Coordinates of C-alpha atoms in Angstrom, one line a residue:
X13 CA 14.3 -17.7 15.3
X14 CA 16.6 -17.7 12.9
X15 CA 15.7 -15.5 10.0
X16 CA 18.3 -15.4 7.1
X17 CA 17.0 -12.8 4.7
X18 CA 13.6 -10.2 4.4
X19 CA 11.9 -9.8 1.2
X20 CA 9.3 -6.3 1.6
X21 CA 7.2 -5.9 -1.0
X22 CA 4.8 -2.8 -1.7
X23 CA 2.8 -1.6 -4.6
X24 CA 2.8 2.5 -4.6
X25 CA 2.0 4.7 -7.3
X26 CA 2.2 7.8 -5.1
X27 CA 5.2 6.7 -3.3
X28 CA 3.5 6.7 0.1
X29 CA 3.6 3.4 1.1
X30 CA 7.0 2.6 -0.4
X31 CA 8.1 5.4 2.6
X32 CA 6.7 3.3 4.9
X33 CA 8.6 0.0 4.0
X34 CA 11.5 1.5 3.7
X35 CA 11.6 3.0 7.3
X36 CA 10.4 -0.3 8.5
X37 CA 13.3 -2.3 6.8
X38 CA 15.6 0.3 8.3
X39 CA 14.1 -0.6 11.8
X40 CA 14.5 -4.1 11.4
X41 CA 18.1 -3.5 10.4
X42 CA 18.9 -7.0 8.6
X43 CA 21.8 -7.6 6.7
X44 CA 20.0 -9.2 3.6
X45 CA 16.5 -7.9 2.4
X46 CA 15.2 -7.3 -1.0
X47 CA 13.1 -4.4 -2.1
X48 CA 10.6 -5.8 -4.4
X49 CA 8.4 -3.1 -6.1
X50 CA 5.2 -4.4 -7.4
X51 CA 3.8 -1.4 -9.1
X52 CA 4.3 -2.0 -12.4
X53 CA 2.6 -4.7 -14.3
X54 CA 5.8 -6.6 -15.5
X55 CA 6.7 -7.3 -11.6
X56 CA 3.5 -9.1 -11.2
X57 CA 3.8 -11.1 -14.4
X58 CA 5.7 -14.1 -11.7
X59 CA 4.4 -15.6 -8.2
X60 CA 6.6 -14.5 -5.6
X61 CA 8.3 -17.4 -3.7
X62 CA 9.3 -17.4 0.1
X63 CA 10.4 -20.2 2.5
X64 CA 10.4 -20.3 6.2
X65 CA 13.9 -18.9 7.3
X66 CA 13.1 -15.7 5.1
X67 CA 10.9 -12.8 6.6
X68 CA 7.8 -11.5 4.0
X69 CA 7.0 -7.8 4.1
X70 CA 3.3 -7.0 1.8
X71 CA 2.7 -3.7 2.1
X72 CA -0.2 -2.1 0.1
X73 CA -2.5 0.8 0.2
X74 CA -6.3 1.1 0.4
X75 CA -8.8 1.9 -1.7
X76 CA -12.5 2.2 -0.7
X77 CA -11.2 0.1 2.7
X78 CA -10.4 -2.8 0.7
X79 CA -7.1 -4.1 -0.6
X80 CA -7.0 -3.1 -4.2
X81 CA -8.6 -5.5 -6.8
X82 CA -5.8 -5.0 -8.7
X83 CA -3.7 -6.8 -6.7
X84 CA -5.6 -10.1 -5.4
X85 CA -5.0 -12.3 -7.8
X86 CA -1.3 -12.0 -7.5
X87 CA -1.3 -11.7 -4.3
X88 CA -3.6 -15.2 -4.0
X89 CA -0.6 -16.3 -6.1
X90 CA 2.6 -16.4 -3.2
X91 CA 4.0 -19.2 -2.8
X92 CA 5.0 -19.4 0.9
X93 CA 6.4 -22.6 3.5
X94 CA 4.9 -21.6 6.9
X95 CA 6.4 -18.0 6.1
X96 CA 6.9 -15.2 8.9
X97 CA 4.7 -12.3 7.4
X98 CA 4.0 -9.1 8.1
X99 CA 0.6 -7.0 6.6
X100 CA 1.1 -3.4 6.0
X101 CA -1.5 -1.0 4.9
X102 CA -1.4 2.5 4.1
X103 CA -4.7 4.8 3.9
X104 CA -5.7 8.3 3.1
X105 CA -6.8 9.6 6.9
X106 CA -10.5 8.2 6.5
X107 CA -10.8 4.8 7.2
X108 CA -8.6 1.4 6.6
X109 CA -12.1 -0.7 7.7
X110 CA -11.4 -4.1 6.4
X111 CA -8.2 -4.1 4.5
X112 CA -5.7 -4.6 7.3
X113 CA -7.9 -8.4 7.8
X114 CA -8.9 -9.0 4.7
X115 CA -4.5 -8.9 3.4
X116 CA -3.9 -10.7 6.4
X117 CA -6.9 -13.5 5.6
X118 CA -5.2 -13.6 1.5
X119 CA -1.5 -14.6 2.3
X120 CA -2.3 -16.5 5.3
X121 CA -4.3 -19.3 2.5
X122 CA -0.9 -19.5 0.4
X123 CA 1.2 -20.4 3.4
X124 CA 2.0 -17.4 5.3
X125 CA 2.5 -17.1 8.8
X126 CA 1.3 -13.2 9.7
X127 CA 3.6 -12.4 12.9
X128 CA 2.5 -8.3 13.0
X129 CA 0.4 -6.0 10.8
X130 CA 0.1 -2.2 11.0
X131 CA -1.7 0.7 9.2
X132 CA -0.1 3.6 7.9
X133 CA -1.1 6.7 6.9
X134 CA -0.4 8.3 3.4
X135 CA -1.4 11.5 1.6
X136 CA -4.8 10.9 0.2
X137 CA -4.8 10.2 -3.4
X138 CA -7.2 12.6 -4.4
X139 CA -5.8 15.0 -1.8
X140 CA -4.4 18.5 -3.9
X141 CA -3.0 21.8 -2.9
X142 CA -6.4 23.6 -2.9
X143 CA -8.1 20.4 -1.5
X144 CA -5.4 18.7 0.7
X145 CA -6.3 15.5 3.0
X146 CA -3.2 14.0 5.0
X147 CA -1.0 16.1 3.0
X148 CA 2.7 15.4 3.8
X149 CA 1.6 12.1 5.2
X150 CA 3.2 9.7 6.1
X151 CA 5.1 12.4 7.8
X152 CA 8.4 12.1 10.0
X153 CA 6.7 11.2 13.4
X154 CA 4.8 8.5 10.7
X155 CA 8.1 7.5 9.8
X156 CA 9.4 7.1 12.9
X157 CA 7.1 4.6 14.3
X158 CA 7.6 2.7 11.2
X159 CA 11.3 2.1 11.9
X160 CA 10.0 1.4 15.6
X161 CA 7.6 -0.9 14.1
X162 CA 10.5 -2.6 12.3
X163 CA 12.4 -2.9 15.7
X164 CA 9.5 -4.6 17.4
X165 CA 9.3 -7.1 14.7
X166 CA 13.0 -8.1 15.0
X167 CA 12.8 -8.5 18.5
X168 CA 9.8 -10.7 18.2
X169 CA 11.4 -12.7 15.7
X170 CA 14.8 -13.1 17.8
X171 CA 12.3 -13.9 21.2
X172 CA 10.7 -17.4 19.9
X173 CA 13.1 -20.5 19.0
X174 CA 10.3 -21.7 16.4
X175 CA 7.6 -20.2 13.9
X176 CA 5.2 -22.3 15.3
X177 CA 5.9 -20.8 19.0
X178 CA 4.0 -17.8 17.7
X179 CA 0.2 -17.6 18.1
X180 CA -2.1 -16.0 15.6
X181 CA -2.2 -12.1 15.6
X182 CA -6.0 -10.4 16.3
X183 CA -6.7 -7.3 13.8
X184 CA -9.9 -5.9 13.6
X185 CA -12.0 -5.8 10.7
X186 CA -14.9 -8.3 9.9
X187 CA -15.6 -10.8 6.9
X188 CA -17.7 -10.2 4.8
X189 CA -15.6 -6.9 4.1
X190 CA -17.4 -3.8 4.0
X191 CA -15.9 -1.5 1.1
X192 CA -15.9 -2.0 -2.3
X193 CA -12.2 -3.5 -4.0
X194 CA -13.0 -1.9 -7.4
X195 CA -13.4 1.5 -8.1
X196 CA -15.1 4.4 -10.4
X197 CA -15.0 3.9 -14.3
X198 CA -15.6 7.6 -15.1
X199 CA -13.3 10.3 -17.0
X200 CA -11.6 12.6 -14.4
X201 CA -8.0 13.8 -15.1
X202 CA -7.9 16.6 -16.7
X203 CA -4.6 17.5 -18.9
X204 CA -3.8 20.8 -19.6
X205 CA -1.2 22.8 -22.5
X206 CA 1.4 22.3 -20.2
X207 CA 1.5 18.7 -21.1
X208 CA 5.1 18.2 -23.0
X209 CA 4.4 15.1 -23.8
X210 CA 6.9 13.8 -22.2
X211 CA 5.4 10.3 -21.5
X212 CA 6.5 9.9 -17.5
X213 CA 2.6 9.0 -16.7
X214 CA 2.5 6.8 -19.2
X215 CA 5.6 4.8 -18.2
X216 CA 4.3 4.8 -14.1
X217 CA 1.0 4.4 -15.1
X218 CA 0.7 0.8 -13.0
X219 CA -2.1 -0.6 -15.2
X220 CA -0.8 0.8 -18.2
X221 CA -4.1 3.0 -18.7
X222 CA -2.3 6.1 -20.5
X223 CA -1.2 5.8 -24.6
X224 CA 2.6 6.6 -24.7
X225 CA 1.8 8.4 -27.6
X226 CA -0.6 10.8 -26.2
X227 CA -1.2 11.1 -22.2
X228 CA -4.8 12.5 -22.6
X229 CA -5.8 9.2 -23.8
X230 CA -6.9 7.5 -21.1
X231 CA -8.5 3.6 -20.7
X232 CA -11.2 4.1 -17.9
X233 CA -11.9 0.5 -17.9
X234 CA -7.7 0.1 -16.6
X235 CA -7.7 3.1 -14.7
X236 CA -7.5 2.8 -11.0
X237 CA -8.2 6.2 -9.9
X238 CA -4.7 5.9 -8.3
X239 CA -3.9 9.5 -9.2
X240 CA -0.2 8.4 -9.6
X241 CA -0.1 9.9 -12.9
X242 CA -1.3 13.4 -11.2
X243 CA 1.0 13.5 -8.3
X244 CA 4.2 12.5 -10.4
X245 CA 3.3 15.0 -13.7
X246 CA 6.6 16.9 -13.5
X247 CA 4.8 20.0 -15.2
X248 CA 1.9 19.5 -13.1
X249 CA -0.1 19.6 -16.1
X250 CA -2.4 16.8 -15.0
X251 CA -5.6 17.4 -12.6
X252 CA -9.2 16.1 -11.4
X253 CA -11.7 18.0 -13.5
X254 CA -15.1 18.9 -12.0
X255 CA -17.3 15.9 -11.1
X256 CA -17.6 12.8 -8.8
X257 CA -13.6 12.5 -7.7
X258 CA -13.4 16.3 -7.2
X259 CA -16.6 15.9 -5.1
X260 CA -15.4 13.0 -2.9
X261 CA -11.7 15.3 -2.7
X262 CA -14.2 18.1 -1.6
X263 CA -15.9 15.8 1.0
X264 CA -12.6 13.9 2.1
X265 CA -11.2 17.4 3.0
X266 CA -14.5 18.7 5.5
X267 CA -15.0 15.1 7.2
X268 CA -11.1 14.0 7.9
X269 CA -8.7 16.7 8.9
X270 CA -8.2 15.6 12.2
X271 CA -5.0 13.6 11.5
X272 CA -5.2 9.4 12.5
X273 CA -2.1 7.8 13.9
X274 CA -0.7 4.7 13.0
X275 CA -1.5 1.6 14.9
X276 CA 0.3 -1.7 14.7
X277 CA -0.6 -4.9 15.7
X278 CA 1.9 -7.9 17.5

């Protein structure tokens, strides 16, 4: 097949699955792609539009094993021609259960054509230095198959003549999707004096939950729990207080530190 150009797009408020794109765009080794960042409410303001000769890249990260609510409606939204896709997820070390299916299910009903899919794993985000789950993650080996990933995609692009030589892919999962896309509307960063005000959180903030004015003010009815705000705090001045999140951070630290691999699917 002929491909002309990649667009990969990602949504990644801790950076982790933005990591894994880029090591997969480096295996694929095309002379034309376009890194299209979809964290920030602005970049989902416009449907994204693809054609056949370009290869499509949707690489997001899972919360409660779903594909964040957050990002449905936009990503119901693609415009695609019969596209060549590929579904990326990225999880925390517990479980991906549906998400991998259910991305997969989304763009292929606006006219994508999912060739591959993989799962990833990143640093969880309510992992933290006392309470760590996957830290470091996705590591170099994690990185590594990536750009491998990306390798096998190009070659199984440049083996078929047409788009419509390739069949459908199997990933596992089920519909009705277990999980739950939405999660906790409760209070649970804590900001300490070492807060400068400085107003980073606010501007990565990617549902704009966090007054510019005053990064204590939080909107629990926008917030995600994406902890993006806590991970990127230069003064690490921002943390989970005592309650439900530093419960599940407890839990998620006993029940998963045997480290998952990726897998990918062709």
């Amino acid at each position: 097949m002929k491909i002309e150009s990649a667009k990969l797009v990602y949504f990644s408020p801790t950076g982790t699955t933005k990591k894994v794109v880029q090591s997969i765009a480096h295996g694929i080794n095309m002379d034309t792609f376009e890194l299209i960042d979809i964290t920030m409410p602005i970049a989902r303001e416009k449907p994204l539009r693809t054609a056949e000769e370009e290869l499509l890249i949707i690489a997001v990260p899972v919360y409660m094993g779903r594909v964040p609510a957050l990002l449905i409606e936009w990503l119901a939204s693609i415009q695609a021609d019969n596209t060549p896709t590929v579904c990326i997820v990225v999880y925390g070390n517990r479980v991906y259960d549906d998400a991998l299916l259910e991305l997969k299910n989304i763009l292929t009903k606006c006219g994508c054509r999912p060739i591959g899919g993989a799962a990833y794993i990143g640093e969880h985000s309510f992992s933290s230095p006392n309470m760590p789950t996957a830290h470091g993650r996705p590591d170099r080996d994690d990185l590594n198959h990536a750009e491998m990933f990306g390798q096998k995609i190009r070659e199984k692009l440049q083996s078929y003549s047409s788009i419509s030589q390739i069949s459908d892919i199997e990933i596992p999962g089920i519909d009705p999707y277990r999980g739950c896309s939405t999660l906790w509307d409760i209070d649970f960063i804590a900001v300490s004096d070492g807060c400068i005000q400085c107003g980073l959180c606010a501007e990565l903030c990617p549902t704009g939950a966090i007054a510019p004015h005053n990064s204590a003010l939080i909107n629990q009815e926008k917030c995600i729990s994406c902890c993006g705000c806590i991970k990127n705090c230069p003064q690490k001045a921002r943390t989970i207080k005592a309650g439900p999140v530093e419960d599940a951070s407890k839990r998620l630290n006993n029940l998963y530190k045997e480290p998952k691999k990726p897998e990918y699917f062709l």
